[in-house]
Amino acid sequence: MSDPLLEIRGLRVDYGLGRTAVHAVRDVDLTLHRGEVLGLAGESGSGKSTLAYGLTRLLPPPGVVSGGQVIYHPADGPPVDVLTLSPAQLRRFRWAETSIVFQGAMNSLNPVHKVSTQLLDVIKAHEPTSTAAGRLARARDLLRLVGIAADRLDSYPHQLSGGMRQRVMIAMALALEPQVVIMDEPTTALDVVMQRQILGQLAELRERLGFAVLFITHDLSLLVEFSDRIAIMYGGRIVEEAPAAELYRRALHPYTEGLLHSFPALRGPRRELTGIPGSPPDLRAMPEGCAFHPRCPKAFDPCDKKVPALGAAEPGRDVACWLHPVAAPAPR
Amino acid sequence: MRFLLQRAAFYLFTAWAAITLNFFIPRLVPGDPVQSLISRNQGRISADAIESLRVLFGLDTHENIWQQYLDYWGQLLHGDLGLSFTFFPTPVATVIGDSLPWTVGLVGITTIISFLLGTALGVGAGWRRGSWVDGLLPATTFLSSIPYFWLGLVAIAVFTGPGSFFPSSGGYEAGLVPAFDGYFIPSAIKHSVLPAATILVSSMSGWILSMRNMMVTVSSEDYITVAHAKGLSERRVALSYAARNALLPNVSGFALSLGFIVGGTLLVEIVFSYPGLGYQLFQAVGYKDYPLMQGIFLIITISVLVANLLADVAYLLLDPRTRKS
């Protein structure tokens, strides 16, 4: 568990260059350990997807990674900084080590090619020595893995339902048995029943195959259930990071508390749903000090002047809030 | 398959409507071809000759219009399009048969080259958008807005003249007999270079622009990001994912442009006095040669319809979403 797999160090992502650049991700430190599910939650525009695109170098222009390191520890061999890989190295790294399940279940598959073509081409690209029959057998296994009949290989994407497409994408993400699977709102476009099914399947597959998951969503209630640890993002920074159960039981950051109070608990005493007043900050005009202070019910003296650093307020719990003075800065 | 049959039935109906219009419109126009033939011969035609001309043109008044219409269809199905006035008494079918290969050869080949080249360049420009290639786009916009014939006139003014390699008019050197031999073929090619270049320059830009813009649109689709994330080679992402999808609208545009090969470049043929169908149509209009005009319109109509059918077939082959199972 304590074995780091993907270490994000001081990652900064901007949109645009120079003085007009918008800082969407600011000095993010985050570590994904081998085999764990790390949840990343935040409102729209908090920079969580940008973080995922930034660390995989898939940012469309004008997005630019302007600083930091993304250190990947392969199962064998020395750690590498993903941000400095050459294009050829990057191509080999992608999907084989880190695969991604994207937000748009509907549009993630190429509409003019069969499912089989799209499953096979990624295997062929990374394992050029594999035989056609071997690849096909693998593709069949993959579909079976996510509970889709193997004869669906000959289907075109438009012949599949949204849930099936997303399951095909998950099968595709597992095709090369990567160490890390990044899931960017994988179930947002699906109905709750399908969402449940897919997440259940995902948890089972992870148990079996042992990959680590970076799970990005705006739905904190999902994370509480499915992830080992949760990181909360606000205004491009991580504001709190803690084991899922502890975070749910007792949030340290007022923003996390606000998020937790915006959905009802299934068990335990009833509590009032409050939500968070105001709206997410404008990235072009971030408030001085803590980005959350204009909306924070507990804001006090230092909040509008200095940015609180993320650090261990208690053992195993990092938070960036003046209410919880940091004993020692988070270990780098 | 059912879809194709439906389309084919629709096109057959359209063809019937077009042919019927083609039959009626000349008969609704005041004056008749015999009158104009008489005036061309300044009245030196005997009454018997006039009568037989009327029969030849199918204008004998003894038959009612319904009977004429049926006869017209009968003749059409036998490939008989009547006699041309301009080249009297050559049958229209022969005139068209002589000039169609020139048009198809010149404009057809140029259209295909223009599409292939323009699409390939468009894929490149769209994939590397933001590079220096984008600087050339205003030039292509400019070229695509120039009418063919004007470019042809400029080409004639600049490249032809006494002592120049390029001839300014015709399809082959005077004195040569059309045949597949070592004299005629080079001459035909030499004569086709300027008109072909004219069409190529102004039509290719359109393909470049539309393909480039579709590439840019498709490049922001989710499946392109997925393809990148899969670590596929740049080439595969560009061709099999981006270009393959961006191509779809261009292909239907291409099939439609095939339909306009026959009639669309009339002005180029006029400017270069090229012995194709467009030039023939121009002459037919000048001589009030109704049978020839009718025949050429028929060919244009049919080629547009066939091109539409081709577009449907191409779309079925290229886009699985249009195939209903």
XYZ file of C-alpha atoms in Angstrom:
657
model
C 0.000 0.000 0.000
C 2.753 2.429 0.882
C 4.597 1.700 -2.333
C 4.260 4.825 -4.504
C 3.313 4.226 -8.143
C 2.639 7.657 -9.519
C 3.985 10.730 -7.767
C 2.779 14.125 -8.876
C 5.122 16.825 -7.610
C 4.313 20.522 -7.845
C 2.333 20.093 -11.059
C 1.194 23.355 -12.636
C -1.053 23.530 -15.663
C -1.919 26.777 -17.434
C -4.271 27.636 -20.232
C -2.551 30.138 -22.471
C 0.900 31.648 -22.185
C 2.458 34.671 -20.556
C 0.592 37.168 -18.419
C -2.855 36.248 -19.724
C -2.386 32.584 -18.796
C -5.042 31.053 -16.562
C -3.617 28.799 -13.878
C -5.951 25.818 -13.805
C -3.783 23.538 -11.696
C -1.496 25.085 -9.079
C 1.345 23.257 -7.373
C -0.447 19.984 -6.960
C 1.268 17.226 -4.984
C -0.472 13.891 -5.096
C 0.710 10.324 -4.738
C -1.043 7.272 -6.100
C 0.059 4.071 -4.417
C 0.222 0.643 -5.965
C -3.182 -1.013 -6.123
C -5.191 1.708 -4.400
C -8.187 3.723 -5.528
C -7.525 7.400 -5.113
C -10.561 9.591 -5.529
C -10.258 13.140 -6.787
C -13.314 15.260 -6.211
C -14.241 18.861 -6.748
C -16.743 21.138 -8.424
C -16.720 21.839 -12.151
C -13.743 23.977 -13.027
C -11.719 22.927 -9.997
C -9.035 21.569 -12.300
C -9.475 17.847 -11.684
C -9.807 16.841 -15.327
C -7.080 19.273 -16.319
C -4.851 17.554 -13.774
C -5.543 14.184 -15.399
C -4.908 15.490 -18.891
C -1.801 17.307 -17.707
C -0.188 14.294 -16.110
C -0.797 12.138 -19.183
C 0.323 14.931 -21.525
C -2.955 14.837 -23.401
C -3.818 18.494 -22.834
C -5.252 20.049 -25.964
C -3.857 23.497 -26.782
C -3.837 26.101 -25.318
C -3.256 23.956 -22.217
C 0.383 23.838 -21.123
C 2.098 22.018 -18.293
C 4.197 24.844 -16.908
C 5.998 23.045 -14.150
C 6.356 20.079 -11.885
C 7.123 16.408 -12.209
C 5.068 13.271 -12.707
C 7.195 10.394 -11.550
C 6.106 6.934 -12.528
C 7.563 3.866 -10.841
C 7.401 0.947 -13.276
C 7.121 -2.580 -11.912
C 10.669 -3.162 -13.079
C 13.277 -0.522 -13.792
C 14.039 2.948 -12.485
C 11.373 5.651 -12.021
C 10.738 7.968 -14.965
C 9.390 11.498 -15.239
C 6.430 11.267 -17.610
C 6.742 14.947 -18.471
C 10.225 14.517 -19.947
C 9.640 11.375 -22.016
C 10.428 11.607 -25.725
C 7.437 11.231 -28.091
C 8.342 7.607 -28.860
C 8.846 6.775 -25.180
C 5.592 8.523 -24.367
C 3.716 6.443 -26.935
C 5.102 3.260 -25.399
C 4.230 4.500 -21.901
C 0.670 5.396 -22.755
C -1.971 2.732 -22.289
C 0.666 0.077 -21.482
C 1.354 1.705 -18.100
C -1.431 4.270 -17.724
C -4.754 3.943 -19.459
C -7.685 6.307 -19.279
C -11.438 5.918 -19.288
C -12.880 9.194 -20.438
C -15.886 11.224 -19.509
C -17.748 10.970 -22.801
C -18.896 7.369 -22.940
C -20.823 8.182 -26.087
C -17.990 9.658 -28.093
C -14.929 7.780 -26.922
C -15.214 5.165 -29.644
C -14.450 5.897 -33.262
C -17.855 5.675 -34.994
C -16.551 4.282 -38.288
C -14.599 1.311 -36.942
C -15.810 -1.892 -35.378
C -15.203 -2.531 -31.693
C -12.728 -5.234 -32.661
C -10.624 -2.868 -34.787
C -10.342 -0.447 -31.912
C -9.495 -3.114 -29.365
C -6.983 -4.801 -31.628
C -5.114 -1.747 -32.833
C -3.988 -0.784 -29.362
C -2.693 -4.307 -28.683
C -0.949 -4.361 -32.027
C 0.614 -0.939 -31.505
C 2.157 -1.971 -28.203
C 2.891 -5.609 -28.931
C 3.898 -5.697 -32.576
C 5.112 -9.280 -32.252
C 1.722 -10.662 -31.207
C -0.149 -12.827 -33.683
C -3.516 -11.864 -35.128
C -5.164 -14.916 -33.578
C -3.621 -14.151 -30.201
C -4.862 -10.571 -30.319
C -8.352 -11.673 -31.222
C -8.449 -14.174 -28.383
C -7.314 -11.417 -26.029
C -10.032 -9.064 -27.295
C -12.668 -11.753 -26.679
C -11.388 -12.299 -23.156
C -11.467 -8.584 -22.489
C -15.088 -8.248 -23.516
C -16.010 -11.240 -21.413
C -14.193 -9.594 -18.516
C -16.626 -6.677 -18.571
C -19.641 -8.884 -19.192
C -20.182 -8.356 -22.901
C -20.723 -11.240 -25.294
C -17.698 -11.836 -27.507
C -19.763 -11.595 -30.688
C -20.127 -7.876 -29.968
C -16.629 -7.500 -31.372
C -18.196 -7.150 -34.789
C -20.529 -4.370 -33.675
C -20.084 -0.737 -34.495
C -20.216 1.727 -31.605
C -23.631 3.052 -32.614
C -25.064 -0.436 -32.199
C -24.153 -0.472 -28.499
C -25.931 1.213 -25.620
C -24.188 3.882 -23.577
C -23.469 1.451 -20.755
C -22.032 -1.116 -23.144
C -19.839 1.477 -24.789
C -18.430 2.515 -21.465
C -17.801 -1.120 -20.589
C -16.023 -1.559 -23.918
C -13.895 1.435 -22.974
C -13.091 -0.171 -19.619
C -12.197 -3.423 -21.396
C -9.981 -1.407 -23.709
C -8.366 0.349 -20.757
C -7.430 -3.041 -19.312
C -6.192 -4.455 -22.622
C -2.505 -4.064 -21.812
C -2.838 -4.693 -18.081
C -1.699 -1.229 -17.051
C -0.592 -0.338 -13.527
C -2.676 2.836 -13.449
C -6.175 3.410 -14.784
C -7.325 7.004 -14.745
C -11.085 7.342 -14.724
C -12.380 10.765 -15.617
C -16.040 10.838 -14.609
C -16.521 7.393 -16.168
C -20.149 7.042 -15.201
C -21.411 10.605 -15.343
C -23.252 10.103 -18.634
C -24.993 6.926 -17.449
C -28.116 6.361 -15.389
C -27.712 5.390 -11.731
C -28.486 1.704 -12.225
C -25.868 1.370 -14.933
C -23.508 3.479 -12.835
C -23.842 1.015 -9.962
C -23.313 -2.006 -12.188
C -20.219 -0.622 -13.823
C -18.673 0.538 -10.579
C -19.349 -2.836 -8.982
C -17.704 -4.545 -11.908
C -14.796 -2.154 -11.727
C -14.211 -2.840 -8.038
C -14.259 -6.554 -8.770
C -11.817 -6.255 -11.669
C -9.465 -4.176 -9.592
C -9.540 -6.791 -6.862
C -8.632 -9.409 -9.441
C -6.076 -7.530 -11.551
C -4.613 -5.235 -8.920
C -4.275 -2.000 -10.873
C -4.401 1.387 -9.185
C -7.192 3.799 -10.022
C -7.256 7.574 -10.061
C -10.972 8.196 -9.946
C -12.070 11.685 -10.884
C -15.614 12.791 -10.209
C -17.712 15.606 -8.858
C -19.785 13.045 -6.983
C -18.189 12.719 -3.551
C -20.768 10.152 -2.441
C -19.425 7.712 -5.054
C -15.881 8.167 -3.838
C -16.741 7.615 -0.208
C -17.902 4.189 -1.214
C -15.371 3.130 -3.800
C -12.053 4.707 -2.969
C -9.349 4.105 -0.398
C -8.270 7.710 -0.201
C -9.892 10.921 -1.322
C -8.307 14.168 -2.432
C -10.483 17.263 -2.649
C -9.630 19.907 -5.218
C -10.667 23.524 -5.165
C -9.526 26.332 -7.427
C -6.712 24.246 -8.907
C -5.255 23.115 -5.583
C -5.630 20.063 -3.409
C -7.278 21.335 -0.226
C -7.691 18.078 1.640
C -6.493 14.517 1.373
C -7.463 11.698 3.717
C -8.537 8.060 3.877
C -12.078 7.839 2.556
C -13.765 6.660 5.728
C -12.080 9.272 7.910
C -12.874 12.040 5.492
C -16.510 11.040 5.460
C -16.692 10.798 9.222
C -14.988 14.078 9.939
C -13.955 16.536 7.272
C -11.302 19.039 8.254
C -11.632 21.568 5.455
C -14.865 23.630 5.431
C -15.139 23.027 1.674
C -15.080 19.252 2.122
C -17.647 19.628 4.830
C -19.808 21.603 2.428
C -19.515 18.883 -0.209
C -20.378 16.185 2.307
C -23.446 18.093 3.404
C -24.732 18.395 -0.127
C -25.860 14.760 -0.393
C -27.979 12.734 2.050
C -26.511 9.907 4.132
C -28.075 6.485 3.662
C -27.557 5.406 7.261
C -27.220 7.192 10.562
C -29.127 10.167 11.878
C -30.782 12.558 9.478
C -28.963 15.760 8.875
C -29.788 18.914 7.050
C -28.599 19.301 3.454
C -26.944 22.650 3.134
C -24.804 22.866 0.016
C -22.184 25.544 -0.443
C -23.222 29.150 -1.016
C -21.722 31.089 -3.892
C -20.121 29.657 -7.008
C -16.701 28.273 -7.936
C -13.970 30.894 -8.263
C -13.144 32.557 -11.560
C -9.740 31.188 -12.509
C -8.826 34.480 -14.153
C -9.423 36.434 -10.949
C -8.653 34.201 -8.014
C -9.252 35.713 -4.597
C -6.235 36.624 -2.453
C -5.263 34.101 0.159
C -7.257 30.904 0.429
C -9.338 30.571 -2.753
C -12.313 29.335 -0.746
C -12.494 32.182 1.777
C -15.249 34.217 0.039
C -17.595 31.224 0.361
C -16.269 29.874 3.623
C -18.562 30.089 6.648
C -15.589 29.822 8.973
C -13.291 32.364 7.316
C -11.274 34.408 9.785
C -8.312 36.699 9.940
C -5.489 35.128 7.853
C -7.748 33.530 5.252
C -7.910 36.447 2.795
C -4.213 37.234 3.032
C -2.126 34.103 2.804
C -2.561 30.841 0.952
C -2.564 27.977 3.464
C -0.093 25.228 2.597
C -1.159 21.604 2.305
C 0.335 19.626 5.162
C -0.302 16.958 7.751
C -2.653 18.419 10.348
C -3.033 15.018 11.889
C -1.249 11.752 11.125
C -2.322 10.526 7.692
C -4.480 13.558 7.002
C -3.372 16.463 4.874
C -5.317 19.684 4.765
C -4.731 23.210 3.519
C -6.702 25.408 5.891
C -5.819 28.029 8.488
C -8.245 26.341 10.913
C -5.885 23.411 11.077
C -2.371 24.734 11.386
C 0.091 22.400 9.798
C 2.400 20.641 12.213
C 4.923 19.908 9.479
C 4.715 20.548 5.728
C 3.728 17.525 3.694
C 6.738 15.342 2.941
C 8.017 15.880 -0.539
C -29.813 -3.150 -49.430
C -33.413 -2.031 -49.048
C -32.184 1.495 -48.609
C -30.255 1.267 -51.878
C -33.295 -0.055 -53.742
C -35.370 2.784 -52.357
C -32.785 5.286 -53.499
C -32.554 3.665 -56.921
C -36.344 3.810 -57.288
C -36.282 7.465 -56.323
C -33.595 8.229 -58.890
C -35.499 6.344 -61.586
C -38.529 8.483 -60.836
C -36.393 11.622 -60.997
C -34.916 10.482 -64.288
C -38.406 9.926 -65.689
C -39.455 13.415 -64.558
C -36.349 14.977 -66.054
C -36.762 13.202 -69.372
C -40.417 14.192 -69.542
C -39.518 17.824 -68.892
C -36.801 17.474 -71.481
C -39.475 16.396 -73.953
C -42.038 19.077 -73.176
C -39.973 22.210 -72.672
C -38.698 22.544 -76.269
C -42.236 21.991 -77.482
C -43.504 24.826 -75.313
C -40.900 27.232 -76.639
C -42.303 29.426 -79.423
C -40.994 28.773 -82.938
C -39.843 25.398 -84.120
C -36.538 23.969 -85.326
C -37.748 23.598 -88.893
C -38.456 27.333 -89.014
C -34.967 28.096 -87.870
C -33.526 25.627 -90.377
C -35.495 27.285 -93.144
C -34.215 30.668 -92.144
C -30.654 29.343 -91.958
C -30.987 28.127 -95.530
C -32.626 31.416 -96.473
C -35.771 29.742 -97.742
C -34.064 27.643 -100.411
C -35.777 24.468 -99.296
C -38.607 22.843 -101.171
C -41.996 22.169 -99.578
C -41.338 18.417 -99.747
C -38.049 18.824 -97.918
C -39.761 20.898 -95.255
C -42.377 18.219 -94.784
C -39.788 15.470 -94.470
C -37.802 17.642 -92.032
C -40.925 17.923 -89.912
C -41.265 14.162 -89.893
C -37.555 13.779 -89.113
C -37.794 16.084 -86.137
C -40.944 14.394 -84.984
C -42.946 17.547 -85.555
C -45.507 16.122 -87.966
C -48.798 17.501 -86.802
C -50.778 14.343 -87.531
C -49.687 12.801 -84.278
C -51.037 14.060 -80.980
C -48.630 14.997 -78.194
C -49.245 11.785 -76.258
C -48.287 9.682 -79.278
C -45.207 11.886 -79.754
C -44.262 11.370 -76.139
C -44.468 7.607 -76.506
C -42.446 7.734 -79.718
C -39.863 9.883 -77.951
C -39.443 7.220 -75.299
C -39.213 4.516 -77.939
C -36.474 6.388 -79.752
C -34.675 7.162 -76.511
C -34.580 3.524 -75.545
C -33.032 2.744 -78.912
C -30.387 5.396 -78.292
C -31.887 7.618 -80.975
C -31.722 11.255 -79.892
C -32.664 12.767 -83.244
C -30.565 14.752 -85.711
C -28.392 17.702 -84.880
C -28.973 20.977 -86.768
C -25.480 22.263 -86.280
C -23.949 19.173 -87.776
C -26.975 18.297 -89.914
C -27.626 15.495 -90.722
C -25.371 13.860 -88.100
C -27.373 12.140 -85.348
C -27.167 13.780 -81.933
C -26.018 10.484 -80.439
C -22.951 10.557 -82.693
C -22.145 14.188 -81.849
C -22.388 13.458 -78.139
C -20.449 10.228 -78.562
C -17.642 12.170 -80.228
C -17.387 14.912 -77.638
C -18.155 13.027 -74.426
C -14.745 11.291 -74.236
C -13.000 14.677 -74.405
C -14.969 16.068 -71.502
C -14.764 12.924 -69.419
C -11.051 12.638 -70.188
C -10.192 16.225 -69.356
C -12.627 17.176 -66.624
C -13.127 13.697 -65.218
C -9.462 12.985 -64.668
C -8.840 16.501 -63.403
C -11.727 16.274 -60.948
C -10.396 13.015 -59.535
C -6.824 14.317 -59.267
C -8.078 17.535 -57.733
C -10.114 15.651 -55.133
C -7.326 13.244 -54.204
C -4.638 15.916 -54.056
C -6.823 18.483 -52.326
C -8.028 16.006 -49.726
C -4.507 14.790 -48.996
C -3.242 18.351 -48.600
C -6.278 19.190 -46.470
C -5.550 16.268 -44.155
C -1.989 17.512 -43.747
C -3.015 21.112 -43.192
C -5.740 20.169 -40.729
C -3.558 17.822 -38.747
C -0.797 20.401 -38.403
C -3.026 23.343 -37.814
C -1.303 26.324 -36.343
C 1.882 25.627 -38.285
C 3.167 27.552 -41.289
C 0.716 25.657 -43.503
C -2.107 27.812 -42.159
C -0.372 30.797 -43.743
C -1.172 29.343 -47.164
C -4.892 29.095 -46.492
C -5.831 32.631 -47.542
C -4.213 31.868 -50.916
C -6.405 28.801 -51.368
C -9.493 30.787 -50.399
C -8.522 33.310 -53.039
C -7.948 30.643 -55.696
C -11.189 28.841 -54.963
C -13.149 32.047 -55.432
C -11.731 32.678 -58.915
C -14.034 31.506 -61.709
C -12.492 28.802 -63.930
C -12.909 30.719 -67.141
C -11.150 33.823 -65.877
C -8.181 31.746 -64.764
C -8.316 30.114 -68.217
C -8.194 33.501 -69.936
C -5.228 34.508 -67.787
C -3.496 31.221 -68.603
C -4.055 31.786 -72.318
C -2.738 35.343 -72.080
C 0.354 34.326 -70.126
C 1.338 30.931 -71.496
C 0.264 30.853 -75.107
C 1.149 32.841 -78.155
C 3.500 32.566 -81.108
C 6.361 30.207 -80.377
C 4.886 28.994 -77.098
C 4.833 25.325 -76.169
C 1.198 25.414 -75.108
C -1.558 25.702 -77.705
C -4.301 28.160 -76.894
C -7.252 26.201 -78.266
C -8.539 22.868 -79.505
C -8.159 19.334 -78.275
C -5.413 18.221 -80.677
C -3.365 19.623 -83.519
C -5.228 20.335 -86.708
C -4.513 17.703 -89.335
C -4.243 14.798 -86.934
C -6.800 12.029 -86.980
C -8.053 10.906 -83.562
C -6.438 7.529 -82.953
C -4.383 5.864 -80.294
C -1.018 6.459 -81.873
C 2.268 8.218 -81.198
C 1.215 11.455 -82.896
C -2.250 11.971 -81.597
C -1.862 11.058 -77.911
C 1.026 13.463 -77.143
C -0.774 16.209 -79.003
C -3.979 15.596 -77.032
C -2.071 15.632 -73.757
C -0.272 18.841 -74.706
C -3.579 20.494 -75.506
C -5.132 19.408 -72.247
C -2.419 20.710 -69.918
C -3.586 24.317 -69.688
C -7.323 23.632 -69.306
C -6.561 20.865 -66.811
C -4.236 23.092 -64.785
C -6.879 25.814 -64.792
C -9.535 23.515 -63.393
C -7.099 21.909 -60.971
C -5.896 25.172 -59.458
C -9.308 26.578 -58.812
C -11.155 23.415 -57.781
C -8.447 21.873 -55.601
C -8.482 24.774 -53.151
C -12.072 23.991 -52.280
C -11.172 20.414 -51.348
C -8.196 21.584 -49.291
C -10.313 24.050 -47.351
C -13.218 21.746 -46.609
C -10.984 18.814 -45.681
C -8.804 20.980 -43.472
C -11.798 22.387 -41.643
C -13.328 18.953 -41.122
C -9.992 17.673 -39.824
C -9.874 20.505 -37.296
C -13.435 19.768 -36.203
C -12.849 16.033 -35.895
C -9.531 16.530 -34.079
C -11.350 17.798 -31.019
C -13.589 14.725 -30.807
C -13.196 12.479 -27.788
C -12.171 9.462 -29.809
C -9.140 11.335 -31.124
C -7.999 12.020 -27.552
C -8.588 8.344 -26.788
C -6.538 7.355 -29.826
C -3.674 9.553 -28.593
C -4.001 8.146 -25.100
C -3.814 4.633 -26.535
C -0.312 5.413 -27.698
C -1.097 4.749 -31.351
C 1.323 6.136 -33.888
C 0.701 9.695 -35.028
C 0.093 8.388 -38.533
C -2.574 5.952 -37.453
C -4.384 8.547 -35.356
C -4.252 11.046 -38.200
C -5.409 8.682 -40.932
C -7.507 5.938 -39.409
C -9.180 8.048 -36.748
C -9.203 11.693 -37.818
C -9.066 11.647 -41.624
C -11.337 8.630 -41.906
C -14.109 10.532 -40.131
C -13.330 13.905 -41.666
C -13.541 12.380 -45.129
C -17.271 11.617 -44.983
C -18.703 15.022 -45.969
C -16.007 15.424 -48.621
C -16.874 12.132 -50.265
C -20.474 13.122 -50.856
C -19.223 16.445 -52.205
C -16.929 14.534 -54.532
C -19.668 12.270 -55.857
C -21.804 15.315 -56.572
C -18.940 17.013 -58.366
C -18.654 13.938 -60.587
C -22.155 14.749 -61.742
C -21.058 18.189 -62.802
C -18.131 16.935 -64.849
C -20.279 16.922 -67.956
C -21.927 20.295 -67.629
C -19.970 22.119 -64.997
C -16.948 23.272 -66.902
C -18.681 24.595 -69.969
C -16.853 27.894 -69.692
C -13.399 26.307 -69.582
C -14.188 24.378 -72.733
C -15.459 27.534 -74.383
C -12.386 29.535 -73.407
C -10.048 26.832 -74.717
C -12.346 25.839 -77.644
C -11.979 22.327 -76.290
C -14.018 19.815 -78.317
C -15.949 18.540 -75.290
C -19.614 18.459 -74.429
C -19.653 21.930 -72.877
C -18.315 23.517 -76.040
C -20.840 21.538 -78.045
C -23.636 22.814 -75.827
C -22.404 26.354 -76.353
C -22.571 25.882 -80.108
C -25.972 24.206 -79.873
C -27.349 27.213 -78.034
C -25.908 29.518 -80.667
C -27.579 27.580 -83.507
C -30.849 26.899 -81.676
C -29.985 23.233 -82.067
C -32.792 21.845 -79.922
C -32.128 18.121 -80.454
C -28.483 18.510 -79.494
C -29.335 20.657 -76.450
C -31.938 18.114 -75.417
C -29.457 15.303 -75.828
C -26.774 17.071 -73.808
C -29.211 17.998 -71.052
C -30.244 14.368 -70.930
C -26.639 13.285 -70.486
C -26.102 15.927 -67.770
C -29.259 14.862 -65.965
C -28.347 11.216 -66.047
C -24.786 11.827 -64.893
C -25.986 13.961 -61.962
C -28.396 11.210 -60.945
C -25.776 8.484 -61.280
C -23.372 10.607 -59.240
C -25.989 10.964 -56.517
C -26.482 7.239 -56.464
C -22.706 6.811 -56.229
C -22.650 9.235 -53.307
C -25.257 7.139 -51.528
C -23.299 3.951 -52.140
C -20.038 5.564 -51.028
C -21.669 6.810 -47.859
C -23.072 3.380 -47.129
C -19.626 1.877 -47.519
C -17.821 4.518 -45.482
C -20.224 5.282 -42.663
C -21.604 2.268 -40.785
C -24.168 4.493 -39.074
C -26.101 4.858 -42.324
C -26.392 1.080 -42.711
C -29.626 0.002 -41.159
C -29.558 -3.611 -40.210
